[in-house]
Amino acid sequence: MELEENKFSYKKFIKNDIATFSKDIDIMRNLIRYQNVHRQVNESVAEHSFYTTIFVLKLREYYNFNLEVALKTALVHDLAEVAISD
């Protein structure tokens, strides 16, 4: 099973040279996630992607799914926000 390809897909970012790719994904570190509930601390898009990926690892203990695809999806699910913001 491959990751779904769309305008802001993982594959689009991977095709960039390493310098452009590094610059693009670094934006996620400083892009604060929008939330419509009260929060005590701001969370960046990169932090959110990290925690999503960790939860995928934990969920694998309870559910049978393709771990490789799920981890890749969790890591890149918000890459579009580099271009469109949160």
mmCIF file of N, CA and C in Angstrom:
data_model
loop_
_atom_site.group_PDB
_atom_site.id
_atom_site.type_symbol
_atom_site.label_atom_id
_atom_site.label_comp_id
_atom_site.label_asym_id
_atom_site.label_seq_id
_atom_site.Cartn_x
_atom_site.Cartn_y
_atom_site.Cartn_z
ATOM 1 N N MET A 1 0.848 -1.187 0.000
ATOM 2 C CA MET A 1 0.000 0.000 0.000
ATOM 3 C C MET A 1 0.890 1.246 0.000
ATOM 4 N N GLU A 2 0.690 2.096 -0.935
ATOM 5 C CA GLU A 2 1.477 3.325 -1.041
ATOM 6 C C GLU A 2 0.726 4.489 -0.417
ATOM 7 N N LEU A 3 1.464 5.511 -0.032
ATOM 8 C CA LEU A 3 0.835 6.727 0.453
ATOM 9 C C LEU A 3 0.103 7.396 -0.697
ATOM 10 N N GLU A 4 -1.056 7.925 -0.397
ATOM 11 C CA GLU A 4 -1.848 8.581 -1.435
ATOM 12 C C GLU A 4 -1.079 9.772 -1.993
ATOM 13 N N GLU A 5 -1.039 9.880 -3.299
ATOM 14 C CA GLU A 5 -0.330 10.990 -3.931
ATOM 15 C C GLU A 5 -1.327 12.113 -4.223
ATOM 16 N N ASN A 6 -0.982 13.329 -3.866
ATOM 17 C CA ASN A 6 -1.810 14.496 -4.153
ATOM 18 C C ASN A 6 -0.888 15.685 -4.371
ATOM 19 N N LYS A 7 -1.470 16.862 -4.509
ATOM 20 C CA LYS A 7 -0.698 18.059 -4.824
ATOM 21 C C LYS A 7 0.428 18.318 -3.822
ATOM 22 N N PHE A 8 0.177 18.056 -2.539
ATOM 23 C CA PHE A 8 1.169 18.310 -1.499
ATOM 24 C C PHE A 8 1.655 16.992 -0.895
ATOM 25 N N SER A 9 1.929 16.033 -1.731
ATOM 26 C CA SER A 9 2.262 14.699 -1.243
ATOM 27 C C SER A 9 3.700 14.580 -0.759
ATOM 28 N N TYR A 10 3.901 13.540 -0.007
ATOM 29 C CA TYR A 10 5.231 13.159 0.459
ATOM 30 C C TYR A 10 6.176 13.010 -0.721
ATOM 31 N N LYS A 11 5.719 12.374 -1.777
ATOM 32 C CA LYS A 11 6.576 12.133 -2.937
ATOM 33 C C LYS A 11 7.037 13.439 -3.582
ATOM 34 N N LYS A 12 6.187 14.463 -3.571
ATOM 35 C CA LYS A 12 6.581 15.770 -4.116
ATOM 36 C C LYS A 12 7.764 16.326 -3.333
ATOM 37 N N PHE A 13 7.717 16.229 -2.012
ATOM 38 C CA PHE A 13 8.793 16.763 -1.185
ATOM 39 C C PHE A 13 10.066 15.942 -1.311
ATOM 40 N N ILE A 14 9.937 14.645 -1.418
ATOM 41 C CA ILE A 14 11.103 13.773 -1.536
ATOM 42 C C ILE A 14 11.852 14.018 -2.842
ATOM 43 N N LYS A 15 11.141 14.418 -3.892
ATOM 44 C CA LYS A 15 11.780 14.662 -5.186
ATOM 45 C C LYS A 15 12.681 15.894 -5.155
ATOM 46 N N ASN A 16 12.479 16.773 -4.188
ATOM 47 C CA ASN A 16 13.332 17.957 -4.066
ATOM 48 C C ASN A 16 14.749 17.540 -3.689
ATOM 49 N N ASP A 17 15.715 18.392 -4.030
ATOM 50 C CA ASP A 17 17.081 18.127 -3.594
ATOM 51 C C ASP A 17 17.132 18.236 -2.068
ATOM 52 N N ILE A 18 18.176 17.704 -1.463
ATOM 53 C CA ILE A 18 18.271 17.611 -0.006
ATOM 54 C C ILE A 18 18.241 18.977 0.680
ATOM 55 N N ALA A 19 18.842 19.990 0.064
ATOM 56 C CA ALA A 19 18.840 21.326 0.675
ATOM 57 C C ALA A 19 17.429 21.904 0.711
ATOM 58 N N THR A 20 16.702 21.786 -0.383
ATOM 59 C CA THR A 20 15.318 22.285 -0.433
ATOM 60 C C THR A 20 14.436 21.478 0.509
ATOM 61 N N PHE A 21 14.600 20.172 0.498
ATOM 62 C CA PHE A 21 13.823 19.304 1.385
ATOM 63 C C PHE A 21 14.050 19.682 2.847
ATOM 64 N N SER A 22 15.304 19.875 3.235
ATOM 65 C CA SER A 22 15.625 20.244 4.616
ATOM 66 C C SER A 22 14.990 21.574 4.989
ATOM 67 N N LYS A 23 15.058 22.533 4.098
ATOM 68 C CA LYS A 23 14.468 23.853 4.357
ATOM 69 C C LYS A 23 12.952 23.740 4.489
ATOM 70 N N ASP A 24 12.335 22.976 3.609
ATOM 71 C CA ASP A 24 10.885 22.829 3.634
ATOM 72 C C ASP A 24 10.397 22.167 4.922
ATOM 73 N N ILE A 25 11.027 21.071 5.313
ATOM 74 C CA ILE A 25 10.528 20.395 6.511
ATOM 75 C C ILE A 25 10.887 21.154 7.785
ATOM 76 N N ASP A 26 11.937 21.982 7.744
ATOM 77 C CA ASP A 26 12.290 22.783 8.919
ATOM 78 C C ASP A 26 11.206 23.799 9.242
ATOM 79 N N ILE A 27 10.445 24.200 8.249
ATOM 80 C CA ILE A 27 9.327 25.126 8.481
ATOM 81 C C ILE A 27 8.371 24.547 9.510
ATOM 82 N N MET A 28 8.186 23.219 9.497
ATOM 83 C CA MET A 28 7.258 22.571 10.417
ATOM 84 C C MET A 28 7.650 22.768 11.875
ATOM 85 N N ARG A 29 8.936 22.940 12.119
ATOM 86 C CA ARG A 29 9.419 23.120 13.487
ATOM 87 C C ARG A 29 8.921 24.426 14.093
ATOM 88 N N ASN A 30 8.771 25.448 13.265
ATOM 89 C CA ASN A 30 8.367 26.767 13.752
ATOM 90 C C ASN A 30 6.913 27.107 13.469
ATOM 91 N N LEU A 31 6.217 26.245 12.779
ATOM 92 C CA LEU A 31 4.807 26.485 12.446
ATOM 93 C C LEU A 31 3.939 25.984 13.602
ATOM 94 N N ILE A 32 3.293 26.911 14.313
ATOM 95 C CA ILE A 32 2.467 26.558 15.469
ATOM 96 C C ILE A 32 1.119 26.040 14.987
ATOM 97 N N ARG A 33 0.712 24.924 15.579
ATOM 98 C CA ARG A 33 -0.557 24.310 15.206
ATOM 99 C C ARG A 33 -1.718 25.162 15.683
ATOM 100 N N TYR A 34 -2.724 25.259 14.850
ATOM 101 C CA TYR A 34 -3.960 25.935 15.220
ATOM 102 C C TYR A 34 -4.809 24.971 16.033
ATOM 103 N N GLN A 35 -5.391 25.455 17.110
ATOM 104 C CA GLN A 35 -6.319 24.658 17.899
ATOM 105 C C GLN A 35 -7.487 25.542 18.299
ATOM 106 N N ASN A 36 -8.660 24.964 18.333
ATOM 107 C CA ASN A 36 -9.818 25.762 18.738
ATOM 108 C C ASN A 36 -10.234 25.456 20.174
ATOM 109 N N VAL A 37 -9.346 24.823 20.934
ATOM 110 C CA VAL A 37 -9.565 24.598 22.362
ATOM 111 C C VAL A 37 -8.420 25.250 23.120
ATOM 112 N N HIS A 38 -8.647 25.548 24.397
ATOM 113 C CA HIS A 38 -7.608 26.179 25.207
ATOM 114 C C HIS A 38 -6.392 25.258 25.302
ATOM 115 N N ARG A 39 -5.230 25.831 25.207
ATOM 116 C CA ARG A 39 -3.999 25.056 25.338
ATOM 117 C C ARG A 39 -3.058 25.754 26.301
ATOM 118 N N GLN A 40 -2.242 24.967 26.962
ATOM 119 C CA GLN A 40 -1.303 25.523 27.923
ATOM 120 C C GLN A 40 0.023 25.875 27.275
ATOM 121 N N VAL A 41 0.397 25.144 26.237
ATOM 122 C CA VAL A 41 1.628 25.437 25.502
ATOM 123 C C VAL A 41 1.347 25.316 24.015
ATOM 124 N N ASN A 42 2.084 26.077 23.234
ATOM 125 C CA ASN A 42 1.976 25.946 21.791
ATOM 126 C C ASN A 42 2.685 24.678 21.345
ATOM 127 N N GLU A 43 2.141 24.020 20.356
ATOM 128 C CA GLU A 43 2.753 22.827 19.793
ATOM 129 C C GLU A 43 3.029 23.085 18.326
ATOM 130 N N SER A 44 4.249 22.812 17.892
ATOM 131 C CA SER A 44 4.567 22.991 16.477
ATOM 132 C C SER A 44 4.016 21.824 15.673
ATOM 133 N N VAL A 45 3.933 22.011 14.371
ATOM 134 C CA VAL A 45 3.487 20.953 13.479
ATOM 135 C C VAL A 45 4.458 19.774 13.545
ATOM 136 N N ALA A 46 5.748 20.047 13.681
ATOM 137 C CA ALA A 46 6.743 18.975 13.789
ATOM 138 C C ALA A 46 6.533 18.165 15.068
ATOM 139 N N GLU A 47 6.266 18.846 16.181
ATOM 140 C CA GLU A 47 5.997 18.123 17.430
ATOM 141 C C GLU A 47 4.749 17.256 17.289
ATOM 142 N N HIS A 48 3.723 17.807 16.695
ATOM 143 C CA HIS A 48 2.479 17.067 16.477
ATOM 144 C C HIS A 48 2.744 15.807 15.646
ATOM 145 N N SER A 49 3.531 15.929 14.588
ATOM 146 C CA SER A 49 3.849 14.776 13.747
ATOM 147 C C SER A 49 4.632 13.729 14.527
ATOM 148 N N PHE A 50 5.542 14.173 15.376
ATOM 149 C CA PHE A 50 6.303 13.246 16.222
ATOM 150 C C PHE A 50 5.370 12.465 17.142
ATOM 151 N N TYR A 51 4.491 13.169 17.852
ATOM 152 C CA TYR A 51 3.595 12.490 18.787
ATOM 153 C C TYR A 51 2.613 11.572 18.062
ATOM 154 N N THR A 52 2.163 11.978 16.895
ATOM 155 C CA THR A 52 1.290 11.125 16.101
ATOM 156 C C THR A 52 2.006 9.822 15.754
ATOM 157 N N THR A 53 3.262 9.926 15.372
ATOM 158 C CA THR A 53 4.043 8.746 15.011
ATOM 159 C C THR A 53 4.256 7.828 16.210
ATOM 160 N N ILE A 54 4.540 8.390 17.370
ATOM 161 C CA ILE A 54 4.718 7.588 18.586
ATOM 162 C C ILE A 54 3.428 6.848 18.927
ATOM 163 N N PHE A 55 2.279 7.522 18.779
ATOM 164 C CA PHE A 55 1.010 6.864 19.062
ATOM 165 C C PHE A 55 0.728 5.732 18.078
ATOM 166 N N VAL A 56 1.159 5.886 16.839
ATOM 167 C CA VAL A 56 1.020 4.797 15.871
ATOM 168 C C VAL A 56 1.767 3.564 16.371
ATOM 169 N N LEU A 57 2.979 3.759 16.890
ATOM 170 C CA LEU A 57 3.733 2.625 17.441
ATOM 171 C C LEU A 57 2.963 1.937 18.563
ATOM 172 N N LYS A 58 2.354 2.715 19.433
ATOM 173 C CA LYS A 58 1.588 2.143 20.549
ATOM 174 C C LYS A 58 0.328 1.443 20.046
ATOM 175 N N LEU A 59 -0.358 2.059 19.107
ATOM 176 C CA LEU A 59 -1.591 1.461 18.574
ATOM 177 C C LEU A 59 -1.339 0.113 17.912
ATOM 178 N N ARG A 60 -0.112 -0.074 17.403
ATOM 179 C CA ARG A 60 0.227 -1.344 16.748
ATOM 180 C C ARG A 60 0.157 -2.517 17.730
ATOM 181 N N GLU A 61 0.294 -2.226 19.013
ATOM 182 C CA GLU A 61 0.159 -3.281 20.024
ATOM 183 C C GLU A 61 -1.275 -3.804 20.117
ATOM 184 N N TYR A 62 -2.244 -2.996 19.701
ATOM 185 C CA TYR A 62 -3.655 -3.341 19.843
ATOM 186 C C TYR A 62 -4.337 -3.700 18.528
ATOM 187 N N TYR A 63 -3.820 -3.177 17.414
ATOM 188 C CA TYR A 63 -4.461 -3.372 16.117
ATOM 189 C C TYR A 63 -3.459 -3.917 15.110
ATOM 190 N N ASN A 64 -3.952 -4.697 14.190
ATOM 191 C CA ASN A 64 -3.107 -5.271 13.150
ATOM 192 C C ASN A 64 -3.190 -4.386 11.900
ATOM 193 N N PHE A 65 -2.135 -3.684 11.584
ATOM 194 C CA PHE A 65 -2.063 -2.860 10.384
ATOM 195 C C PHE A 65 -0.623 -2.821 9.898
ATOM 196 N N ASN A 66 -0.432 -2.326 8.697
ATOM 197 C CA ASN A 66 0.901 -2.231 8.100
ATOM 198 C C ASN A 66 1.652 -1.106 8.797
ATOM 199 N N LEU A 67 2.589 -1.479 9.650
ATOM 200 C CA LEU A 67 3.296 -0.498 10.470
ATOM 201 C C LEU A 67 4.120 0.467 9.625
ATOM 202 N N GLU A 68 4.785 -0.022 8.599
ATOM 203 C CA GLU A 68 5.612 0.860 7.767
ATOM 204 C C GLU A 68 4.775 1.960 7.118
ATOM 205 N N VAL A 69 3.655 1.585 6.530
ATOM 206 C CA VAL A 69 2.788 2.579 5.885
ATOM 207 C C VAL A 69 2.216 3.546 6.920
ATOM 208 N N ALA A 70 1.805 3.026 8.062
ATOM 209 C CA ALA A 70 1.233 3.884 9.100
ATOM 210 C C ALA A 70 2.259 4.879 9.641
ATOM 211 N N LEU A 71 3.498 4.422 9.845
ATOM 212 C CA LEU A 71 4.534 5.337 10.334
ATOM 213 C C LEU A 71 4.853 6.413 9.308
ATOM 214 N N LYS A 72 4.983 6.028 8.050
ATOM 215 C CA LYS A 72 5.243 7.018 7.000
ATOM 216 C C LYS A 72 4.106 8.022 6.917
ATOM 217 N N THR A 73 2.885 7.535 6.987
ATOM 218 C CA THR A 73 1.719 8.418 6.917
ATOM 219 C C THR A 73 1.707 9.386 8.087
ATOM 220 N N ALA A 74 1.990 8.890 9.288
ATOM 221 C CA ALA A 74 2.001 9.749 10.472
ATOM 222 C C ALA A 74 3.072 10.833 10.365
ATOM 223 N N LEU A 75 4.237 10.462 9.861
ATOM 224 C CA LEU A 75 5.324 11.431 9.754
ATOM 225 C C LEU A 75 5.041 12.530 8.737
ATOM 226 N N VAL A 76 4.360 12.195 7.666
ATOM 227 C CA VAL A 76 4.202 13.166 6.575
ATOM 228 C C VAL A 76 2.789 13.719 6.443
ATOM 229 N N HIS A 77 1.891 13.365 7.348
ATOM 230 C CA HIS A 77 0.487 13.740 7.155
ATOM 231 C C HIS A 77 0.244 15.247 7.141
ATOM 232 N N ASP A 78 1.126 16.029 7.683
ATOM 233 C CA ASP A 78 0.953 17.489 7.687
ATOM 234 C C ASP A 78 1.975 18.228 6.830
ATOM 235 N N LEU A 79 2.665 17.539 5.932
ATOM 236 C CA LEU A 79 3.638 18.216 5.068
ATOM 237 C C LEU A 79 3.007 19.336 4.244
ATOM 238 N N ALA A 80 1.766 19.191 3.904
ATOM 239 C CA ALA A 80 1.092 20.247 3.124
ATOM 240 C C ALA A 80 1.097 21.581 3.866
ATOM 241 N N GLU A 81 1.163 21.537 5.172
ATOM 242 C CA GLU A 81 1.141 22.775 5.947
ATOM 243 C C GLU A 81 2.386 23.625 5.736
ATOM 244 N N VAL A 82 3.436 23.026 5.208
ATOM 245 C CA VAL A 82 4.612 23.806 4.819
ATOM 246 C C VAL A 82 4.214 24.835 3.774
ATOM 247 N N ALA A 83 3.328 24.445 2.880
ATOM 248 C CA ALA A 83 2.904 25.330 1.799
ATOM 249 C C ALA A 83 1.644 26.132 2.114
ATOM 250 N N ILE A 84 0.734 25.537 2.906
ATOM 251 C CA ILE A 84 -0.575 26.195 3.114
ATOM 252 C C ILE A 84 -0.785 26.701 4.526
ATOM 253 N N SER A 85 0.149 26.418 5.441
ATOM 254 C CA SER A 85 0.068 26.773 6.855
ATOM 255 C C SER A 85 -0.947 25.878 7.545
ATOM 256 N N ASP A 86 -1.102 26.066 8.854
ATOM 257 C CA ASP A 86 -1.992 25.208 9.619
ATOM 258 C C ASP A 86 -3.396 25.766 9.619
#
